[in-house]
Short mmCIF file of C-alpha atoms and ligand atoms in Angstrom, two decimals:
data_model
loop_
_atom_site.label_atom_id
_atom_site.label_comp_id
_atom_site.label_asym_id
_atom_site.label_seq_id
_atom_site.Cartn_x
_atom_site.Cartn_y
_atom_site.Cartn_z
CA UNK A 133 13.71 -2.03 30.00
CA UNK A 134 10.87 -0.96 27.70
CA UNK A 135 7.58 -2.75 28.08
CA UNK A 136 5.06 -3.12 25.32
CA UNK A 137 1.46 -2.95 26.34
CA UNK A 138 -0.86 -5.60 25.01
CA UNK A 139 -4.43 -4.97 23.90
CA UNK A 140 -7.77 -6.62 23.45
CA UNK A 141 -7.94 -6.90 19.68
CA UNK A 142 -10.82 -7.94 17.41
CA UNK A 143 -9.88 -9.32 13.99
CA UNK A 144 -12.82 -9.16 11.59
CA UNK A 145 -12.55 -11.85 8.92
CA UNK A 146 -10.85 -15.23 9.19
CA UNK A 147 -9.53 -15.85 5.70
CA UNK A 148 -5.78 -16.25 5.30
CA UNK A 149 -5.15 -12.57 6.17
CA UNK A 150 -7.27 -12.61 9.35
CA UNK A 151 -5.91 -15.93 10.62
CA UNK A 152 -2.30 -14.91 9.93
CA UNK A 153 -2.90 -11.57 11.67
CA UNK A 154 -4.42 -13.41 14.63
CA UNK A 155 -1.37 -15.70 14.78
CA UNK A 156 1.04 -12.75 14.74
CA UNK A 157 -0.97 -10.76 17.29
CA UNK A 158 -1.54 -13.64 19.71
CA UNK A 159 2.16 -14.60 19.51
CA UNK A 160 2.96 -11.04 20.66
CA UNK A 161 0.75 -11.46 23.69
CA UNK A 162 -2.38 -9.62 22.60
CA UNK A 163 -5.79 -10.92 23.64
CA UNK A 164 -7.34 -11.74 20.27
CA UNK A 165 -10.91 -12.52 19.19
CA UNK A 166 -11.49 -13.42 15.53
CA UNK A 167 -14.93 -13.04 13.96
CA UNK A 168 -16.12 -14.67 10.76
CA UNK A 169 -19.56 -14.68 9.23
CA UNK A 170 -18.96 -18.33 8.29
CA UNK A 171 -16.80 -21.22 9.37
CA UNK A 172 -12.98 -21.19 9.48
CA UNK A 173 -11.83 -22.11 6.87
CA UNK A 174 -14.67 -21.45 4.45
CA UNK A 175 -14.96 -21.70 0.68
CA UNK A 176 -16.99 -18.51 0.20
CA UNK A 177 -14.22 -15.97 0.51
CA UNK A 178 -10.94 -15.65 -1.38
CA UNK A 179 -8.84 -18.17 0.56
CA UNK A 180 -10.03 -21.47 -0.90
CA UNK A 181 -10.13 -23.40 -4.15
CA UNK A 182 -7.56 -26.20 -3.91
CA UNK A 183 -4.35 -24.34 -4.76
CA UNK A 184 -2.49 -21.03 -4.68
CA UNK A 185 0.88 -19.99 -6.06
CA UNK A 186 4.01 -18.73 -4.29
CA UNK A 187 6.57 -16.94 -6.49
CA UNK A 188 9.72 -14.98 -5.60
CA UNK A 189 10.94 -13.59 -8.97
CA UNK A 190 7.93 -11.33 -9.08
CA UNK A 191 6.30 -9.83 -12.18
CA UNK A 192 4.63 -7.29 -9.87
CA UNK A 193 8.05 -5.75 -9.18
CA UNK A 194 11.14 -5.70 -7.00
CA UNK A 195 9.53 -3.72 -4.14
CA UNK A 196 7.87 -6.95 -3.07
CA UNK A 197 10.99 -9.12 -2.93
CA UNK A 198 11.99 -8.50 0.73
CA UNK A 199 8.41 -9.23 1.79
CA UNK A 200 8.29 -12.39 -0.30
CA UNK A 201 11.53 -13.66 1.20
CA UNK A 202 10.35 -12.88 4.73
CA UNK A 203 6.97 -14.49 4.01
CA UNK A 204 8.67 -17.67 2.86
CA UNK A 205 10.53 -17.86 6.17
CA UNK A 206 7.28 -17.40 8.07
CA UNK A 207 5.50 -20.05 5.95
CA UNK A 208 8.30 -22.40 6.94
CA UNK A 209 7.90 -21.42 10.59
CA UNK A 210 4.15 -22.08 10.36
CA UNK A 211 4.74 -25.52 8.84
CA UNK A 212 7.29 -26.37 11.52
CA UNK A 213 5.17 -25.24 14.43
CA UNK A 214 1.83 -26.57 13.15
CA UNK A 215 3.20 -29.82 11.74
CA UNK A 216 1.12 -29.24 8.58
CA UNK A 217 2.57 -29.28 5.07
CA UNK A 218 0.86 -26.39 3.28
CA UNK A 219 3.41 -25.32 0.64
CA UNK A 220 5.14 -27.58 -1.88
CA UNK A 221 8.17 -25.79 -3.39
CA UNK A 222 7.76 -27.29 -6.84
CA UNK A 223 9.46 -24.35 -8.60
CA UNK A 224 7.91 -21.90 -11.01
CA UNK A 225 8.14 -20.81 -14.64
CA UNK A 226 7.31 -17.51 -16.31
CA UNK A 227 6.69 -18.23 -19.99
CA UNK A 228 6.56 -15.81 -22.89
CA UNK A 229 8.63 -13.72 -25.27
CA UNK A 230 11.72 -12.14 -23.67
CA UNK A 231 10.39 -8.66 -24.50
CA UNK A 232 7.04 -9.21 -22.76
CA UNK A 233 6.95 -6.68 -19.85
CA UNK A 234 6.18 -9.39 -17.25
CA UNK A 235 9.01 -11.61 -18.49
CA UNK A 236 11.38 -8.62 -18.48
CA UNK A 237 10.34 -7.71 -14.93
CA UNK A 238 10.79 -11.26 -13.66
CA UNK A 239 14.30 -11.44 -15.12
CA UNK A 240 15.06 -7.91 -13.90
CA UNK A 241 13.98 -8.62 -10.31
CA UNK A 242 15.88 -11.92 -10.32
CA UNK A 243 19.07 -10.15 -11.44
CA UNK A 244 18.65 -7.06 -9.22
CA UNK A 245 17.93 -9.13 -6.10
CA UNK A 246 20.38 -11.90 -6.86
CA UNK A 247 17.68 -14.54 -7.00
CA UNK A 248 18.61 -17.98 -8.25
CA UNK A 249 17.01 -18.51 -11.68
CA UNK A 250 17.52 -20.17 -15.06
CA UNK A 251 16.53 -19.01 -18.52
CA UNK A 252 15.52 -21.78 -20.92
CA UNK A 253 14.99 -21.31 -24.65
CA UNK A 254 12.14 -23.04 -26.48
CA UNK A 255 14.25 -26.11 -27.32
CA UNK A 256 15.37 -26.57 -23.71
CA UNK A 257 11.82 -26.03 -22.53
CA UNK A 258 10.51 -28.72 -24.91
CA UNK A 259 13.11 -31.16 -23.59
CA UNK A 260 12.72 -30.40 -19.87
CA UNK A 261 9.10 -29.29 -19.63
CA UNK A 262 7.08 -30.85 -22.48
CA UNK A 263 3.87 -29.97 -20.62
CA UNK A 264 4.11 -26.46 -22.11
CA UNK A 265 3.89 -25.53 -25.81
CA UNK A 266 6.20 -22.60 -26.55
CA UNK A 267 6.59 -20.70 -29.81
CA UNK A 268 10.19 -20.73 -31.10
CA UNK A 269 10.84 -17.15 -29.97
CA UNK A 270 9.57 -17.72 -26.41
CA UNK A 271 11.55 -18.54 -23.28
CA UNK A 272 10.95 -19.92 -19.81
CA UNK A 273 12.34 -18.30 -16.67
CA UNK A 274 12.66 -20.87 -13.92
CA UNK A 275 12.41 -19.64 -10.32
CA UNK A 276 13.16 -22.44 -7.84
CA UNK A 277 11.78 -20.35 -4.94
CA UNK A 278 8.21 -20.92 -6.13
CA UNK A 279 5.59 -23.39 -5.09
CA UNK A 280 2.01 -24.42 -4.65
CA UNK A 281 -0.15 -23.99 -1.53
CA UNK A 282 -3.06 -25.98 -0.21
CA UNK A 283 -4.98 -22.87 0.86
CA UNK A 284 -7.62 -24.41 3.11
CA UNK A 285 -4.93 -26.30 5.07
CA UNK A 286 -2.94 -23.09 5.37
CA UNK A 287 -5.92 -21.32 6.95
CA UNK A 288 -6.31 -24.22 9.38
CA UNK A 289 -2.61 -24.08 10.26
CA UNK A 290 -2.68 -20.31 10.90
CA UNK A 291 -5.95 -20.62 12.85
CA UNK A 292 -4.55 -23.39 15.02
CA UNK A 293 -1.30 -21.54 15.71
CA UNK A 294 -3.25 -18.45 16.73
CA UNK A 295 -5.40 -20.58 19.04
CA UNK A 296 -2.28 -22.18 20.51
CA UNK A 297 -1.17 -18.65 21.44
CA UNK A 298 -4.54 -17.90 23.01
CA UNK A 299 -6.74 -16.45 20.21
CA UNK A 300 -10.48 -17.17 20.33
CA UNK A 301 -12.73 -17.62 17.32
CA UNK A 302 -16.35 -16.65 16.80
CA UNK A 303 -17.42 -18.43 13.58
CA UNK A 304 -20.86 -17.84 12.05
CA UNK A 305 -20.88 -14.37 13.63
CA UNK A 306 -21.19 -11.51 11.12
CA UNK A 307 -19.93 -8.19 12.42
CA UNK A 308 -22.59 -5.59 11.69
CA UNK A 309 -20.76 -2.47 12.77
CA UNK A 310 -17.52 -1.14 14.25
CA UNK A 311 -18.12 1.87 16.51
CA UNK A 312 -15.13 3.86 17.75
CA UNK A 313 -15.83 5.51 21.14
CA UNK A 314 -13.47 7.65 23.21
CA UNK A 315 -12.07 4.86 25.39
CA UNK A 316 -12.78 1.76 23.33
CA UNK A 317 -14.08 0.41 20.05
CA UNK A 318 -17.35 -1.48 20.00
CA UNK A 319 -17.81 -4.47 17.69
CA UNK A 320 -21.49 -5.12 17.13
CA UNK A 321 -23.03 -8.43 16.13
CA UNK A 322 -26.65 -9.57 16.17
CA UNK A 323 -26.00 -11.11 19.60
CA UNK A 324 -23.88 -8.58 21.43
CA UNK A 325 -21.63 -5.53 21.43
CA UNK A 326 -18.12 -6.15 22.73
CA UNK A 327 -15.50 -3.53 23.64
CA UNK A 328 -11.93 -3.75 22.29
CA UNK A 329 -8.86 -1.55 22.35
CA UNK A 330 -7.99 -2.18 18.67
CA UNK A 331 -9.64 -3.71 15.60
CA UNK A 332 -8.15 -5.23 12.44
CA UNK A 333 -10.40 -5.36 9.38
CA UNK A 334 -9.50 -8.33 7.14
CA UNK A 335 -12.81 -8.75 5.39
CA UNK A 336 -11.53 -9.56 1.87
CA UNK A 337 -14.19 -9.00 -0.80
CA UNK A 338 -16.57 -7.56 1.84
CA UNK A 339 -14.19 -4.71 2.69
CA UNK A 340 -16.53 -1.97 1.48
CA UNK A 341 -19.09 -2.84 4.13
CA UNK A 342 -17.17 -1.82 7.27
CA UNK A 343 -14.87 0.86 8.67
CA UNK A 344 -15.58 3.43 5.95
CA UNK A 345 -13.72 1.54 3.19
CA UNK A 346 -15.20 2.71 -0.10
CA UNK A 347 -15.98 0.64 -3.18
CA UNK A 348 -13.52 2.89 -5.04
CA UNK A 349 -10.78 1.61 -2.73
CA UNK A 350 -11.75 -2.07 -2.72
CA UNK A 351 -14.41 -3.73 -4.83
CA UNK A 352 -15.46 -7.36 -5.04
CA UNK A 353 -14.55 -9.08 -8.32
CA UNK A 354 -15.13 -12.49 -9.84
CA UNK A 355 -12.22 -14.77 -10.77
CA UNK A 356 -12.86 -17.97 -12.71
CA UNK A 357 -10.79 -21.15 -12.52
CA UNK A 358 -10.98 -24.12 -14.88
CA UNK A 359 -9.66 -27.67 -14.37
CA UNK A 360 -8.42 -29.83 -17.27
CA UNK A 361 -7.71 -33.56 -17.12
CA UNK A 362 -4.08 -34.54 -17.66
CA UNK A 363 -3.44 -37.46 -19.99
CA UNK A 364 -0.14 -38.26 -18.22
CA UNK A 365 -0.89 -37.41 -14.59
CA UNK A 366 2.63 -37.96 -13.15
CA UNK A 367 4.04 -35.56 -15.76
CA UNK A 368 1.55 -32.91 -14.61
CA UNK A 369 2.04 -33.43 -10.87
CA UNK A 370 3.96 -30.92 -8.70
CA UNK A 371 7.09 -33.07 -8.51
CA UNK A 372 7.51 -32.73 -12.30
CA UNK A 373 5.44 -29.70 -13.31
CA UNK A 374 6.30 -26.30 -11.80
CA UNK A 375 3.62 -23.68 -11.28
CA UNK A 376 3.62 -21.23 -14.17
CA UNK A 377 2.65 -17.79 -15.34
CA UNK A 378 1.93 -17.76 -19.09
CA UNK A 379 2.16 -14.71 -21.30
CA UNK A 380 1.21 -15.18 -24.95
CA UNK A 381 -0.48 -13.06 -27.62
CA UNK A 382 -3.50 -15.34 -27.52
CA UNK A 383 -3.84 -15.88 -23.76
CA UNK A 384 -2.38 -15.27 -20.33
CA UNK A 385 -2.96 -17.36 -17.22
CA UNK A 386 -1.56 -18.88 -14.09
CA UNK A 387 -1.33 -22.64 -14.14
CA UNK A 388 -1.34 -25.03 -11.18
CA UNK A 389 -0.07 -28.63 -11.44
CA UNK A 390 -2.47 -31.47 -10.67
CA UNK A 391 -2.62 -31.71 -6.87
CA UNK A 392 -5.76 -33.87 -6.98
CA UNK A 393 -4.19 -36.60 -9.12
CA UNK A 394 -6.51 -35.72 -12.01
CA UNK A 395 -6.47 -32.21 -13.38
CA UNK A 396 -4.37 -29.07 -13.93
CA UNK A 397 -5.98 -25.78 -12.87
CA UNK A 398 -5.90 -22.65 -15.03
CA UNK A 399 -6.73 -19.13 -13.88
CA UNK A 400 -7.05 -16.88 -16.94
CA UNK A 401 -5.52 -13.41 -16.82
CA UNK A 402 -6.51 -12.34 -20.34
CA UNK A 403 -10.23 -12.45 -19.50
CA UNK A 404 -11.75 -9.74 -17.28
CA UNK A 405 -12.13 -10.02 -13.53
CA UNK A 406 -15.83 -9.15 -13.51
CA UNK A 407 -16.60 -6.42 -10.93
CA UNK A 408 -19.54 -7.32 -8.68
CA UNK A 409 -21.86 -5.01 -6.77
CA UNK A 410 -21.80 -7.37 -3.81
CA UNK A 411 -19.96 -10.65 -3.14
CA UNK A 412 -23.34 -12.37 -2.89
CA UNK A 413 -23.98 -11.50 -6.58
CA UNK A 414 -21.34 -14.03 -7.65
CA UNK A 415 -22.97 -16.14 -10.37
CA UNK A 416 -22.42 -19.88 -10.01
CA UNK A 417 -22.84 -20.53 -13.73
CA UNK A 418 -20.16 -19.11 -15.99
CA UNK A 419 -20.94 -17.86 -19.49
CA UNK A 420 -20.14 -20.52 -22.15
CA UNK A 421 -18.04 -18.05 -24.17
CA UNK A 422 -15.85 -17.42 -21.11
CA UNK A 423 -15.29 -21.15 -20.62
CA UNK A 424 -14.57 -21.62 -24.32
CA UNK A 425 -11.94 -18.90 -24.18
CA UNK A 426 -10.13 -20.78 -21.38
CA UNK A 427 -10.47 -24.02 -23.36
CA UNK A 428 -8.93 -22.41 -26.46
CA UNK A 429 -5.96 -21.25 -24.37
CA UNK A 430 -5.45 -24.79 -23.04
CA UNK A 431 -5.73 -26.34 -26.50
CA UNK A 432 -3.15 -23.90 -27.87
CA UNK A 433 -0.64 -23.82 -24.99
CA UNK A 434 -0.95 -26.99 -22.84
CA UNK A 435 -0.78 -29.99 -25.17
CA UNK A 436 -0.97 -32.72 -22.51
CA UNK A 437 -4.41 -31.70 -21.24
CA UNK A 438 -7.87 -32.62 -22.44
CA UNK A 439 -9.09 -29.20 -23.65
CA UNK A 440 -12.64 -29.68 -22.44
CA UNK A 441 -12.94 -28.20 -18.93
CA UNK A 442 -13.96 -30.90 -16.50
CA UNK A 443 -14.80 -28.27 -13.88
CA UNK A 444 -15.07 -24.50 -13.76
CA UNK A 445 -15.80 -22.48 -10.68
CA UNK A 446 -16.07 -18.83 -9.75
CA UNK A 447 -14.43 -17.13 -6.79
CA UNK A 448 -14.37 -13.66 -5.30
CA UNK A 449 -11.52 -11.37 -4.36
CA UNK A 450 -11.29 -7.83 -2.95
CA UNK A 451 -9.53 -5.73 -5.59
CA UNK A 452 -7.96 -2.26 -5.34
CA UNK A 453 -7.65 0.04 -8.39
CA UNK A 454 -3.85 -0.31 -8.59
CA UNK A 455 -3.69 -3.98 -7.63
CA UNK A 456 -1.80 -3.48 -4.35
CA UNK A 457 -3.17 -4.22 -0.86
CA UNK A 458 -4.25 -1.49 1.58
CA UNK A 459 -2.37 -1.91 4.86
CA UNK A 460 -2.47 0.54 7.74
CA UNK A 461 -4.56 2.74 9.98
CA UNK A 462 -8.04 3.70 8.88
CA UNK A 463 -8.62 7.45 8.61
CA UNK A 464 -11.88 6.79 10.46
CA UNK A 465 -9.92 5.93 13.58
CA UNK A 466 -6.24 5.03 13.93
CA UNK A 467 -7.12 2.23 16.35
CA UNK A 468 -8.65 0.43 13.34
CA UNK A 469 -6.07 -1.25 11.07
CA UNK A 470 -7.05 -2.12 7.51
CA UNK A 471 -5.68 -5.25 5.84
CA UNK A 472 -7.79 -5.38 2.68
CA UNK A 473 -7.68 -5.09 -1.13
CA UNK A 474 -5.41 -8.09 -1.68
CA UNK A 475 -6.07 -8.01 -5.46
CA UNK A 476 -4.98 -11.54 -6.28
CA UNK A 477 -1.68 -11.28 -4.38
CA UNK A 478 -2.64 -11.94 -0.78
CA UNK A 479 -1.96 -15.59 -0.27
CA UNK A 480 1.79 -15.78 -0.74
CA UNK A 481 2.32 -12.56 1.26
CA UNK A 482 -0.15 -13.41 4.03
CA UNK A 483 2.30 -14.14 6.88
CA UNK A 484 4.07 -10.80 6.39
CA UNK A 485 0.80 -8.93 5.84
CA UNK A 486 -0.38 -10.42 9.13
CA UNK A 487 2.86 -9.33 10.75
CA UNK A 488 2.53 -5.80 9.33
CA UNK A 489 -1.05 -5.57 10.64
CA UNK A 490 0.22 -6.75 14.04
CA UNK A 491 2.93 -4.04 13.90
CA UNK A 492 0.30 -1.34 13.38
CA UNK A 493 -1.75 -2.67 16.30
CA UNK A 494 1.27 -2.89 18.60
CA UNK A 495 3.36 0.13 17.57
CA UNK A 496 1.15 2.28 15.31
CA UNK A 497 3.68 1.79 12.48
CA UNK A 498 5.46 -0.97 10.61
CA UNK A 499 9.09 -1.07 9.50
CA UNK A 500 8.20 -3.87 7.07
CA UNK A 501 5.43 -2.24 5.09
CA UNK A 502 6.09 -0.75 1.62
CA UNK A 503 4.89 2.52 0.10
CA UNK A 504 2.73 0.60 -2.39
CA UNK A 505 0.43 -0.45 0.50
CA UNK A 506 -0.19 3.05 1.89
CA UNK A 507 -3.92 3.43 2.57
CA UNK A 508 -3.71 7.20 1.93
CA UNK A 509 -2.87 6.65 -1.76
CA UNK A 510 -6.50 5.74 -2.44
CA UNK A 511 -8.14 8.34 -0.25
CA UNK A 512 -11.28 9.07 -2.25
CA UNK A 513 -13.47 9.18 0.83
CA UNK A 514 -13.09 8.07 4.41
CA UNK A 515 -10.81 5.08 4.66
C1 FAD B 253 -9.31 -17.70 -7.63
C2 FAD B 253 -8.21 -17.00 -6.93
C3 FAD B 253 -6.88 -17.35 -7.18
C4 FAD B 253 -5.85 -16.71 -6.51
N1 FAD B 253 -4.56 -17.10 -6.72
C5 FAD B 253 -3.58 -16.62 -5.92
C6 FAD B 253 -2.27 -17.15 -6.00
O1 FAD B 253 -2.02 -18.06 -6.78
N2 FAD B 253 -1.33 -16.64 -5.18
C7 FAD B 253 -1.58 -15.64 -4.29
O2 FAD B 253 -0.69 -15.21 -3.57
N3 FAD B 253 -2.84 -15.12 -4.19
C8 FAD B 253 -3.82 -15.60 -4.97
N4 FAD B 253 -5.08 -15.13 -4.85
C9 FAD B 253 -5.33 -14.09 -3.87
C10 FAD B 253 -5.47 -14.63 -2.45
O3 FAD B 253 -6.06 -15.89 -2.45
C11 FAD B 253 -6.32 -13.62 -1.68
O4 FAD B 253 -5.70 -12.35 -1.79
C12 FAD B 253 -6.44 -13.98 -0.20
O5 FAD B 253 -6.92 -15.30 -0.05
C13 FAD B 253 -7.37 -12.97 0.46
O6 FAD B 253 -7.57 -13.37 1.79
P1 FAD B 253 -8.48 -12.49 2.75
O7 FAD B 253 -8.31 -13.08 4.09
O8 FAD B 253 -8.19 -11.05 2.52
O9 FAD B 253 -9.97 -12.68 2.20
P2 FAD B 253 -11.00 -13.87 2.45
O10 FAD B 253 -10.35 -15.17 2.35
O11 FAD B 253 -12.16 -13.61 1.56
O12 FAD B 253 -11.41 -13.66 3.96
C14 FAD B 253 -12.29 -12.65 4.36
C15 FAD B 253 -13.15 -13.25 5.45
O13 FAD B 253 -13.88 -12.21 6.05
C16 FAD B 253 -15.13 -12.71 6.41
N5 FAD B 253 -16.02 -11.57 6.60
C17 FAD B 253 -16.29 -10.58 5.70
N6 FAD B 253 -17.10 -9.66 6.23
C18 FAD B 253 -17.35 -10.06 7.50
C19 FAD B 253 -18.11 -9.51 8.56
N7 FAD B 253 -18.79 -8.35 8.44
N8 FAD B 253 -18.18 -10.18 9.72
C20 FAD B 253 -17.50 -11.35 9.89
N9 FAD B 253 -16.75 -11.91 8.92
C21 FAD B 253 -16.67 -11.27 7.75
C22 FAD B 253 -15.50 -13.63 5.26
O14 FAD B 253 -16.48 -14.57 5.62
C23 FAD B 253 -14.16 -14.24 4.91
O15 FAD B 253 -13.99 -15.50 5.54
C24 FAD B 253 -6.14 -15.70 -5.56
C25 FAD B 253 -7.46 -15.34 -5.31
C26 FAD B 253 -8.49 -15.97 -5.98
C27 FAD B 253 -9.90 -15.58 -5.67
#
């Protein structure tokens, strides 16, 4: 009988990636300590802001489909074991012309992977989903395996499951340095230096500050979300309005039904994700022309919403140059596992990314990872 040895593991960062990693590690018997510079959950990193989208027919490509399916199973497991409802499978639509590359990819992945889906022309869309204004030559691709998360609750659920399996949390404790020594790895804070066997770095937009991750590999970027009041709230609620990805000549965005009983959220894709020198440089006030550009998109494409933003807010994310996460051993020291650079994709995949990070800690390799995540692809300096 083979026996797996368990380790003392530090997880740095307690957003959705760190808490999911802690859950997966603790469930495998490791002794886990999770550090965060703030509280858990917090609204300063990337894992907050009312809602997140899950999609299966994926515009980012078919390589992700097995991970998405496996993640959905783990989200279900988390809901069952925690007793918290964090994901509402309200379905999803990709909207645009059939020859738009993202629409083509969504249909292609649905066909290739035998995913249930429906294609609706503009007339069918107007009848079934009047919330969306489509041009006559546009279509909607409906993916029933899509939904909307409550991200803060999801972090709480993953945190609590990790604690149930024995993980400990050190909130309000910034990690200042990770020092690999011959026999152990030291994690330094202002208060102490603690020895671990392994470390997982899940520091989101702060990735470039630890473990030799360079800004060229992961940089902090600003994402802006706007909320727009629905005239007919029930029509814009998750039980009648799917999440959506919009592709149009004039605008592109993701769109989240009204979970607060008031407003639909829009996250523009056609406006730049502003690179920041440091996460702390995130400006609270957003340029009026940026807000007006989101408002114009709403006025043109979402007829049931008041086109004057009732709220806009800015958020940060850790972004890699090719838009795929970095998962795997750091070239600084193989006992350090990186789980960074989520690039706007991390939430839906978080349970499997946590599981992959736990595989690296436990076995030094992961059968579930995909080539797209290979840390070595972005080796411009020490990783
Ligand atoms: C506005 C917005 C919308 C998005 N929409 C979607 C979506 O619809 N679907 C989807 O799948 N994904 C989406 N994403 C992406 C997804 O939310 C992120 O990829 C994911 O939340 C990243 O989680 P994380 O744990 O890596 O980072 P974070 O949540 O930022 O967590 C990192 C944590 O590390 C801590 N930390 C950093 N440095 C230190 C240190 N030195 N010491 C201690 N603690 C430290 C921070 O305090 C923070 O809590 C979106 C992202 C944004 C910003």
